[in-house]
Amino acid sequence: MSKHSNWNVLTQGLFKENPVLILMIGLCPALATSSNANDAFGMGVATMAVLLASNILISVTRKFVPEEIRIPIFIIVISTFVTIVDYIIHAYAIELYASLGIFIPLIVVNCIILGRAEAFASKNALIPSILDALGMGTGFILAITILGAIRELLGNGSISFLGRELFNMQAAGFKPALLFIMPPGAFIVLGFMIAGVKRLTREKGCEDLEKKASCCVPPSV
Amino acid sequence: MIDNGMGWHMIFLSAFLINNIVLIRFLGLCSFFGVSNQFDTALGMSMAVTFVMTMASIVTWFAWHFILLPLHLEFLKIALFILVIAALVQLIELYLKKMIPTIYEAMGIFLPLITTNCAILGLALLNIDYSLSFFNTIVYSLGVAMGYSLAILIFSGIRERIDIAPIPHILQGSPIIFIMAGLMSMIFLGFSHLFGL
């Protein structure tokens, strides 16, 4: 593969095919763990770690895995890595573990990971698969962290990230709207973020959500 | 949040309204947004989810209490549960196809998708986290499943209306759907602290 197409593989997950904002997959963790920027970033990194590891293993073993039973094998590979990540977070970041809760084991059913395994890693060589995981993972981290930062800013009046407070509007007399760190705020902020991305990419007309959430929807509906 | 001492009606209400699985806990969103464009498909999906959720909770409860706990294999929880759910969905699909074709027609196409519906695995893990008894597991699962059905059926009704409503160009398509889900979530937030839960 030429250098140019490798670069495309790396960058398309960032913006053109951003998993959350454009493809609209992996919505459950994106909405549930984004009540502040720090947790959102932690969730993004955990998901990217699983994505990278599963893409590598699936790409390396793609020639031995029989076509008929590939999905169960993918699921076993992914759930193994999720278990490892679950135990690592439990051991080294107990606060993050407590706030992410059930959403760490649920990385296993995140459409992004199974989707990339099926659509990319099982058909491509090792290097492009690594780049694909890095691109998609960074795209996911970016979207979820920005969502978390906006919600924390509107709902709490401040943004803290990795233990440091970056920004505080409460001193300037800003009254936070608690709604934004509660569940409804997640839907509303993401809705406006998607509208903003649509405006930026100048996508015309209304695209259908049904076709995009492809791994969750039957083709015949 | 939920424990065995609460009484079954409180567990049911908590799962059904107060901590609605979709709108408050954010589980099963892919199918919530994916198949809620028509009332009929939403109905088929909610039937399939109710059925599989209850079955999967029962099976994973037995797997946890009689296989993983006695053998000290708690770390296999994630891998075993996802495989059990995948196998269960296949079995249910085969059984319905052979024995009850009318029900298979109604919910058949939705069954394979349920394996990747995070609400099913999430519920199985929550049952374990709350260490619910067997009876309370069934009550809780039914409450969660009916909460899912309530949310997706109401949502599909609103979406059928919104298709013919005038919407600002920038919000057409998915943005307005997310904002509507946010408004619905606000309504369900109103149930919190109901009955002191």
Short mmCIF file of C-alpha atoms in Angstrom, two decimals:
data_model
loop_
_atom_site.label_atom_id
_atom_site.label_comp_id
_atom_site.label_asym_id
_atom_site.label_seq_id
_atom_site.Cartn_x
_atom_site.Cartn_y
_atom_site.Cartn_z
CA MET A 1 0.00 0.00 0.00
CA SER A 2 1.24 3.44 -0.80
CA LYS A 3 1.90 6.07 1.80
CA HIS A 4 -0.96 8.16 0.55
CA SER A 5 -3.69 5.56 1.09
CA ASN A 6 -2.30 4.71 4.54
CA TRP A 7 -2.70 8.36 5.41
CA ASN A 8 -6.31 8.24 4.18
CA VAL A 9 -7.03 5.20 6.34
CA LEU A 10 -5.68 7.06 9.38
CA THR A 11 -7.56 10.28 8.82
CA GLN A 12 -10.96 9.08 7.63
CA GLY A 13 -11.96 7.94 11.12
CA LEU A 14 -11.14 11.36 12.52
CA PHE A 15 -13.65 13.40 10.62
CA LYS A 16 -15.06 12.04 7.37
CA GLU A 17 -16.23 8.80 8.99
CA ASN A 18 -16.25 9.86 12.61
CA PRO A 19 -17.94 6.94 14.44
CA VAL A 20 -20.12 9.05 16.74
CA LEU A 21 -20.85 12.20 14.74
CA ILE A 22 -21.15 10.80 11.20
CA LEU A 23 -21.69 7.02 11.38
CA MET A 24 -23.63 7.25 14.67
CA ILE A 25 -22.35 4.04 16.17
CA GLY A 26 -21.15 3.53 19.73
CA LEU A 27 -23.82 5.92 20.96
CA CYS A 28 -24.50 4.22 24.29
CA PRO A 29 -21.07 4.83 25.85
CA ALA A 30 -20.75 8.22 24.12
CA LEU A 31 -23.92 9.50 25.76
CA ALA A 32 -23.70 7.67 29.06
CA THR A 33 -20.13 8.42 30.10
CA SER A 34 -19.83 12.00 28.87
CA SER A 35 -21.17 13.91 31.87
CA ASN A 36 -17.65 15.31 32.31
CA ALA A 37 -14.58 15.56 30.10
CA ASN A 38 -12.39 13.34 32.25
CA ASP A 39 -14.67 10.28 32.33
CA ALA A 40 -15.39 10.72 28.63
CA PHE A 41 -11.68 10.71 27.83
CA GLY A 42 -11.16 7.60 29.98
CA MET A 43 -13.95 5.79 28.17
CA GLY A 44 -12.50 6.84 24.82
CA VAL A 45 -9.03 5.56 25.69
CA ALA A 46 -10.42 2.24 27.00
CA THR A 47 -12.42 1.76 23.79
CA MET A 48 -9.44 2.65 21.62
CA ALA A 49 -7.21 0.18 23.49
CA VAL A 50 -9.68 -2.65 22.86
CA LEU A 51 -10.13 -1.57 19.23
CA LEU A 52 -6.38 -1.49 18.60
CA ALA A 53 -5.73 -4.87 20.23
CA SER A 54 -8.64 -6.60 18.50
CA ASN A 55 -7.81 -5.08 15.11
CA ILE A 56 -4.20 -6.32 15.44
CA LEU A 57 -5.14 -9.87 16.45
CA ILE A 58 -7.93 -10.20 13.90
CA SER A 59 -5.75 -8.86 11.10
CA VAL A 60 -2.87 -11.21 11.97
CA THR A 61 -5.13 -14.27 12.15
CA ARG A 62 -7.35 -13.37 9.18
CA LYS A 63 -5.93 -16.16 6.99
CA PHE A 64 -6.66 -18.97 9.50
CA VAL A 65 -10.12 -17.93 10.67
CA PRO A 66 -12.83 -19.88 8.81
CA GLU A 67 -15.36 -17.63 7.11
CA GLU A 68 -18.41 -19.34 8.67
CA ILE A 69 -17.52 -18.91 12.32
CA ARG A 70 -15.71 -15.59 12.12
CA ILE A 71 -18.31 -13.60 14.11
CA PRO A 72 -18.17 -15.82 17.24
CA ILE A 73 -14.36 -15.73 17.03
CA PHE A 74 -14.38 -11.93 16.80
CA ILE A 75 -16.67 -11.77 19.82
CA ILE A 76 -14.37 -14.02 21.86
CA VAL A 77 -11.30 -11.99 20.86
CA ILE A 78 -13.02 -8.71 21.74
CA SER A 79 -14.42 -9.96 25.05
CA THR A 80 -10.96 -11.21 26.07
CA PHE A 81 -9.45 -7.78 25.53
CA VAL A 82 -12.39 -6.10 27.25
CA THR A 83 -11.86 -8.31 30.30
CA ILE A 84 -8.16 -7.34 30.35
CA VAL A 85 -8.97 -3.62 30.07
CA ASP A 86 -11.66 -4.00 32.75
CA TYR A 87 -9.14 -5.49 35.20
CA ILE A 88 -6.44 -2.93 34.34
CA ILE A 89 -8.79 0.01 34.99
CA HIS A 90 -10.00 -1.64 38.20
CA ALA A 91 -6.39 -2.01 39.37
CA TYR A 92 -4.94 1.37 38.39
CA ALA A 93 -7.83 3.86 38.14
CA ILE A 94 -10.43 2.92 40.73
CA GLU A 95 -12.26 6.27 40.52
CA LEU A 96 -12.66 5.96 36.76
CA TYR A 97 -13.80 2.36 37.26
CA ALA A 98 -16.49 3.51 39.69
CA SER A 99 -17.82 6.26 37.43
CA LEU A 100 -17.78 4.25 34.18
CA GLY A 101 -19.30 1.24 35.94
CA ILE A 102 -21.16 -1.17 33.68
CA PHE A 103 -20.02 0.61 30.52
CA ILE A 104 -16.54 -0.93 30.67
CA PRO A 105 -17.79 -4.52 30.18
CA LEU A 106 -20.24 -3.18 27.61
CA ILE A 107 -17.36 -2.15 25.32
CA VAL A 108 -17.75 -5.73 24.06
CA VAL A 109 -21.05 -4.87 22.34
CA ASN A 110 -19.84 -1.51 21.04
CA CYS A 111 -20.67 -1.49 17.33
CA ILE A 112 -17.44 0.35 16.49
CA ILE A 113 -15.23 -2.57 17.49
CA LEU A 114 -17.15 -5.44 15.90
CA GLY A 115 -17.85 -3.21 12.90
CA ARG A 116 -14.17 -2.42 12.29
CA ALA A 117 -13.21 -6.07 12.83
CA GLU A 118 -15.74 -7.20 10.24
CA ALA A 119 -15.39 -4.35 7.74
CA PHE A 120 -11.67 -3.64 7.92
CA ALA A 121 -9.32 -5.78 10.01
CA SER A 122 -10.55 -9.13 8.66
CA LYS A 123 -9.77 -8.00 5.10
CA ASN A 124 -6.61 -5.90 5.44
CA ALA A 125 -2.96 -6.33 6.38
CA LEU A 126 -1.52 -5.50 9.78
CA ILE A 127 -0.25 -1.94 9.22
CA PRO A 128 -3.48 -0.52 7.68
CA SER A 129 -5.49 -2.25 10.42
CA ILE A 130 -3.40 -0.57 13.13
CA LEU A 131 -3.81 2.79 11.39
CA ASP A 132 -7.54 2.22 11.03
CA ALA A 133 -7.85 1.47 14.76
CA LEU A 134 -5.79 4.55 15.63
CA GLY A 135 -7.86 6.78 13.35
CA MET A 136 -11.27 5.46 14.44
CA GLY A 137 -10.18 5.39 18.09
CA THR A 138 -8.94 8.98 17.99
CA GLY A 139 -12.14 10.04 16.24
CA PHE A 140 -14.17 8.41 19.02
CA ILE A 141 -12.00 9.99 21.76
CA LEU A 142 -12.30 13.42 20.14
CA ALA A 143 -16.09 13.28 19.74
CA ILE A 144 -16.77 11.90 23.22
CA THR A 145 -14.32 14.26 24.97
CA ILE A 146 -15.72 17.33 23.23
CA LEU A 147 -19.24 16.19 24.14
CA GLY A 148 -18.12 15.70 27.75
CA ALA A 149 -16.39 19.08 27.85
CA ILE A 150 -19.45 20.93 26.52
CA ARG A 151 -21.75 19.18 28.99
CA GLU A 152 -19.41 19.84 31.91
CA LEU A 153 -19.05 23.50 30.91
CA LEU A 154 -22.80 24.11 30.61
CA GLY A 155 -23.84 21.90 33.51
CA ASN A 156 -21.06 22.63 35.98
CA GLY A 157 -19.53 25.90 34.80
CA SER A 158 -16.02 24.51 34.69
CA ILE A 159 -13.88 22.00 32.82
CA SER A 160 -11.35 19.83 34.59
CA PHE A 161 -9.22 17.38 32.71
CA LEU A 162 -6.77 14.82 34.07
CA GLY A 163 -6.95 16.33 37.55
CA ARG A 164 -6.38 19.94 36.51
CA GLU A 165 -9.04 22.61 36.22
CA LEU A 166 -8.70 24.21 32.81
CA PHE A 167 -11.53 26.64 32.90
CA ASN A 168 -13.94 28.03 35.46
CA MET A 169 -16.85 30.31 34.64
CA GLN A 170 -18.53 30.21 38.04
CA ALA A 171 -16.28 33.00 39.32
CA ALA A 172 -17.55 35.23 36.49
CA GLY A 173 -21.13 34.82 37.70
CA PHE A 174 -22.17 32.01 35.31
CA LYS A 175 -25.02 29.96 36.67
CA PRO A 176 -24.70 26.37 35.41
CA ALA A 177 -27.76 24.52 34.08
CA LEU A 178 -27.69 21.21 35.90
CA LEU A 179 -29.81 19.67 33.14
CA PHE A 180 -26.77 19.33 30.91
CA ILE A 181 -24.94 16.88 33.13
CA MET A 182 -28.13 14.88 33.53
CA PRO A 183 -29.30 12.39 30.86
CA PRO A 184 -31.43 14.80 28.74
CA GLY A 185 -28.44 17.11 28.26
CA ALA A 186 -26.50 14.33 26.56
CA PHE A 187 -29.13 13.85 23.85
CA ILE A 188 -29.60 17.57 23.29
CA VAL A 189 -25.88 18.47 23.12
CA LEU A 190 -25.15 15.56 20.78
CA GLY A 191 -28.08 16.59 18.57
CA PHE A 192 -26.66 20.08 18.19
CA MET A 193 -23.13 18.72 17.66
CA ILE A 194 -24.38 16.56 14.79
CA ALA A 195 -26.23 19.55 13.35
CA GLY A 196 -22.99 21.54 13.57
CA VAL A 197 -21.00 18.84 11.81
CA LYS A 198 -23.65 18.68 9.10
CA ARG A 199 -23.33 22.43 8.65
CA LEU A 200 -19.56 22.18 8.41
CA THR A 201 -19.59 19.37 5.90
CA ARG A 202 -22.52 21.03 4.11
CA GLU A 203 -24.37 17.78 3.75
CA LYS A 204 -27.56 18.42 1.82
CA GLY A 205 -30.99 17.03 2.67
CA CYS A 206 -31.76 14.65 5.48
CA GLU A 207 -29.67 11.51 5.66
CA ASP A 208 -31.29 8.48 7.17
CA LEU A 209 -30.17 7.33 10.54
CA GLU A 210 -31.41 3.83 9.76
CA LYS A 211 -28.80 3.05 7.11
CA LYS A 212 -25.95 4.44 9.16
CA ALA A 213 -26.48 2.43 12.32
CA SER A 214 -25.89 -0.53 10.03
CA CYS A 215 -24.78 -3.18 12.49
CA CYS A 216 -27.94 -2.74 14.51
CA VAL A 217 -30.59 -2.62 11.83
CA PRO A 218 -31.73 -5.35 9.45
CA PRO A 219 -31.24 -4.54 5.77
CA SER A 220 -34.82 -5.49 4.93
CA VAL A 221 -36.53 -2.95 7.22
CA MET B 1 -29.85 1.59 43.95
CA ILE B 2 -31.84 -1.62 43.87
CA ASP B 3 -31.64 -4.48 46.33
CA ASN B 4 -33.57 -7.56 47.34
CA GLY B 5 -35.15 -5.84 50.36
CA MET B 6 -37.17 -3.40 48.28
CA GLY B 7 -40.23 -5.46 47.45
CA TRP B 8 -41.02 -6.60 43.94
CA HIS B 9 -43.40 -3.78 43.01
CA MET B 10 -40.76 -1.15 43.87
CA ILE B 11 -38.13 -3.01 41.82
CA PHE B 12 -40.55 -3.15 38.91
CA LEU B 13 -41.42 0.55 39.07
CA SER B 14 -37.80 1.55 39.39
CA ALA B 15 -36.87 -0.44 36.28
CA PHE B 16 -39.98 0.52 34.30
CA LEU B 17 -40.17 4.29 34.84
CA ILE B 18 -37.67 5.82 37.22
CA ASN B 19 -34.46 4.40 35.79
CA ASN B 20 -35.73 3.82 32.27
CA ILE B 21 -33.14 1.68 30.50
CA VAL B 22 -33.04 3.75 27.31
CA LEU B 23 -33.70 7.32 28.31
CA ILE B 24 -32.00 7.48 31.71
CA ARG B 25 -29.41 4.69 31.61
CA PHE B 26 -28.48 4.96 27.90
CA LEU B 27 -28.57 1.26 27.04
CA GLY B 28 -29.87 -0.11 23.75
CA LEU B 29 -29.66 3.22 21.94
CA CYS B 30 -28.67 1.75 18.56
CA SER B 31 -31.93 -0.12 18.19
CA PHE B 32 -33.85 2.72 19.86
CA PHE B 33 -32.79 5.12 17.12
CA GLY B 34 -32.46 2.50 14.39
CA VAL B 35 -35.89 0.84 14.31
CA SER B 36 -38.14 3.53 15.74
CA ASN B 37 -39.00 5.06 12.36
CA GLN B 38 -42.27 3.12 12.13
CA PHE B 39 -44.66 1.99 14.82
CA ASP B 40 -44.88 -1.57 13.44
CA THR B 41 -41.15 -2.23 13.40
CA ALA B 42 -40.85 -0.70 16.86
CA LEU B 43 -43.55 -3.08 18.09
CA GLY B 44 -41.75 -6.11 16.59
CA MET B 45 -38.46 -5.03 18.12
CA SER B 46 -39.93 -4.43 21.55
CA MET B 47 -41.59 -7.87 21.53
CA ALA B 48 -38.33 -9.53 20.55
CA VAL B 49 -36.35 -7.58 23.17
CA THR B 50 -38.86 -8.35 25.95
CA PHE B 51 -38.71 -12.05 25.16
CA VAL B 52 -34.93 -12.33 24.82
CA MET B 53 -34.20 -10.05 27.78
CA THR B 54 -36.22 -12.17 30.18
CA MET B 55 -34.79 -15.44 28.84
CA ALA B 56 -31.23 -14.11 28.85
CA SER B 57 -31.53 -12.85 32.42
CA ILE B 58 -32.74 -16.24 33.61
CA VAL B 59 -30.00 -18.15 31.77
CA THR B 60 -27.18 -15.81 32.83
CA TRP B 61 -28.43 -15.87 36.44
CA PHE B 62 -28.08 -19.66 36.46
CA ALA B 63 -24.72 -19.49 34.68
CA TRP B 64 -23.38 -17.03 37.27
CA HIS B 65 -24.71 -18.75 40.40
CA PHE B 66 -24.15 -22.37 39.39
CA ILE B 67 -21.10 -22.28 37.09
CA LEU B 68 -18.93 -19.18 37.52
CA LEU B 69 -19.27 -18.59 41.28
CA PRO B 70 -18.67 -22.21 42.46
CA LEU B 71 -15.68 -22.58 40.12
CA HIS B 72 -14.24 -19.11 40.97
CA LEU B 73 -14.24 -18.13 37.31
CA GLU B 74 -15.69 -14.64 37.81
CA PHE B 75 -13.28 -13.17 35.25
CA LEU B 76 -15.00 -15.15 32.47
CA LYS B 77 -18.23 -13.23 33.11
CA ILE B 78 -18.09 -10.98 30.03
CA ALA B 79 -17.04 -13.68 27.57
CA LEU B 80 -19.49 -16.28 28.88
CA PHE B 81 -22.48 -13.92 29.02
CA ILE B 82 -22.05 -12.64 25.48
CA LEU B 83 -21.69 -16.20 24.16
CA VAL B 84 -24.70 -17.41 26.17
CA ILE B 85 -26.78 -14.55 24.78
CA ALA B 86 -25.62 -15.20 21.20
CA ALA B 87 -26.37 -18.92 21.50
CA LEU B 88 -29.72 -18.27 23.15
CA VAL B 89 -30.78 -15.91 20.38
CA GLN B 90 -29.87 -18.54 17.76
CA LEU B 91 -31.82 -21.23 19.63
CA ILE B 92 -34.89 -19.03 20.03
CA GLU B 93 -34.75 -18.15 16.34
CA LEU B 94 -34.56 -21.81 15.28
CA TYR B 95 -37.32 -22.84 17.68
CA LEU B 96 -39.70 -20.10 16.59
CA LYS B 97 -39.03 -20.74 12.90
CA LYS B 98 -39.94 -24.41 13.30
CA MET B 99 -42.69 -24.33 15.93
CA ILE B 100 -44.44 -20.94 15.92
CA PRO B 101 -44.01 -19.43 12.43
CA THR B 102 -46.49 -16.58 13.06
CA ILE B 103 -44.42 -15.15 15.92
CA TYR B 104 -41.27 -15.75 13.87
CA GLU B 105 -42.74 -13.65 11.08
CA ALA B 106 -43.48 -10.84 13.52
CA MET B 107 -40.10 -10.64 15.25
CA GLY B 108 -37.82 -12.88 13.20
CA ILE B 109 -35.74 -10.24 11.46
CA PHE B 110 -35.02 -8.47 14.73
CA LEU B 111 -33.70 -11.51 16.56
CA PRO B 112 -30.13 -11.68 15.12
CA LEU B 113 -29.62 -7.99 15.93
CA ILE B 114 -30.42 -8.48 19.58
CA THR B 115 -27.05 -10.14 20.18
CA THR B 116 -25.37 -6.76 19.80
CA ASN B 117 -28.07 -4.88 21.70
CA CYS B 118 -26.19 -3.64 24.73
CA ALA B 119 -29.35 -3.52 26.83
CA ILE B 120 -29.43 -7.34 27.01
CA LEU B 121 -25.82 -7.79 28.17
CA GLY B 122 -26.14 -4.68 30.33
CA LEU B 123 -29.17 -6.09 32.10
CA ALA B 124 -27.44 -9.44 32.68
CA LEU B 125 -24.50 -7.61 34.26
CA LEU B 126 -26.76 -5.34 36.34
CA ASN B 127 -28.60 -8.38 37.78
CA ILE B 128 -25.22 -9.66 38.97
CA ASP B 129 -24.08 -6.25 40.26
CA TYR B 130 -27.23 -5.82 42.36
CA SER B 131 -26.98 -9.52 43.44
CA LEU B 132 -30.71 -9.94 42.92
CA SER B 133 -32.52 -13.13 43.91
CA PHE B 134 -33.97 -15.31 41.17
CA PHE B 135 -37.54 -14.00 41.53
CA ASN B 136 -36.36 -10.37 41.68
CA THR B 137 -34.21 -10.95 38.59
CA ILE B 138 -37.32 -11.91 36.62
CA VAL B 139 -39.27 -8.93 37.99
CA TYR B 140 -36.44 -6.54 37.24
CA SER B 141 -35.93 -7.91 33.72
CA LEU B 142 -39.63 -7.61 32.92
CA GLY B 143 -39.63 -4.04 34.22
CA VAL B 144 -36.60 -3.11 32.16
CA ALA B 145 -38.02 -4.77 29.04
CA MET B 146 -41.38 -3.03 29.43
CA GLY B 147 -39.59 0.27 30.02
CA TYR B 148 -37.69 -0.26 26.77
CA SER B 149 -40.93 -1.07 24.93
CA LEU B 150 -42.70 1.97 26.37
CA ALA B 151 -39.89 4.29 25.34
CA ILE B 152 -39.47 2.94 21.80
CA LEU B 153 -43.23 2.79 21.11
CA ILE B 154 -43.85 6.38 22.25
CA PHE B 155 -40.78 7.51 20.34
CA SER B 156 -41.86 5.81 17.11
CA GLY B 157 -45.25 7.53 17.39
CA ILE B 158 -43.57 10.91 17.70
CA ARG B 159 -41.23 10.14 14.81
CA GLU B 160 -44.12 9.30 12.51
CA ARG B 161 -45.51 12.75 13.27
CA ILE B 162 -42.19 14.55 12.91
CA ASP B 163 -41.77 13.20 9.38
CA ILE B 164 -44.54 15.53 8.22
CA ALA B 165 -43.71 18.47 10.50
CA PRO B 166 -41.85 21.58 9.30
CA ILE B 167 -38.34 21.45 10.78
CA PRO B 168 -35.50 23.96 10.34
CA HIS B 169 -33.22 22.72 7.58
CA ILE B 170 -30.16 22.43 9.83
CA LEU B 171 -31.94 20.14 12.30
CA GLN B 172 -33.52 17.83 9.70
CA GLY B 173 -32.70 14.15 9.91
CA SER B 174 -30.85 12.92 12.95
CA PRO B 175 -30.30 16.12 15.00
CA ILE B 176 -34.02 16.66 15.64
CA ILE B 177 -34.37 13.00 16.61
CA PHE B 178 -31.68 13.35 19.27
CA ILE B 179 -33.21 16.54 20.62
CA MET B 180 -36.62 14.84 20.80
CA ALA B 181 -35.05 11.97 22.69
CA GLY B 182 -33.62 14.58 25.07
CA LEU B 183 -37.08 16.03 25.66
CA MET B 184 -38.48 12.55 26.31
CA SER B 185 -35.62 11.86 28.68
CA MET B 186 -36.54 15.06 30.53
CA ILE B 187 -40.06 13.72 30.98
CA PHE B 188 -38.76 10.46 32.41
CA LEU B 189 -36.44 12.43 34.69
CA GLY B 190 -39.63 13.81 36.21
CA PHE B 191 -40.35 10.36 37.65
CA SER B 192 -37.20 10.41 39.78
CA HIS B 193 -37.77 10.39 43.53
CA LEU B 194 -41.26 9.07 42.89
CA PHE B 195 -42.26 6.85 45.85
CA GLY B 196 -38.98 7.80 47.50
CA LEU B 197 -36.87 5.84 45.00
#
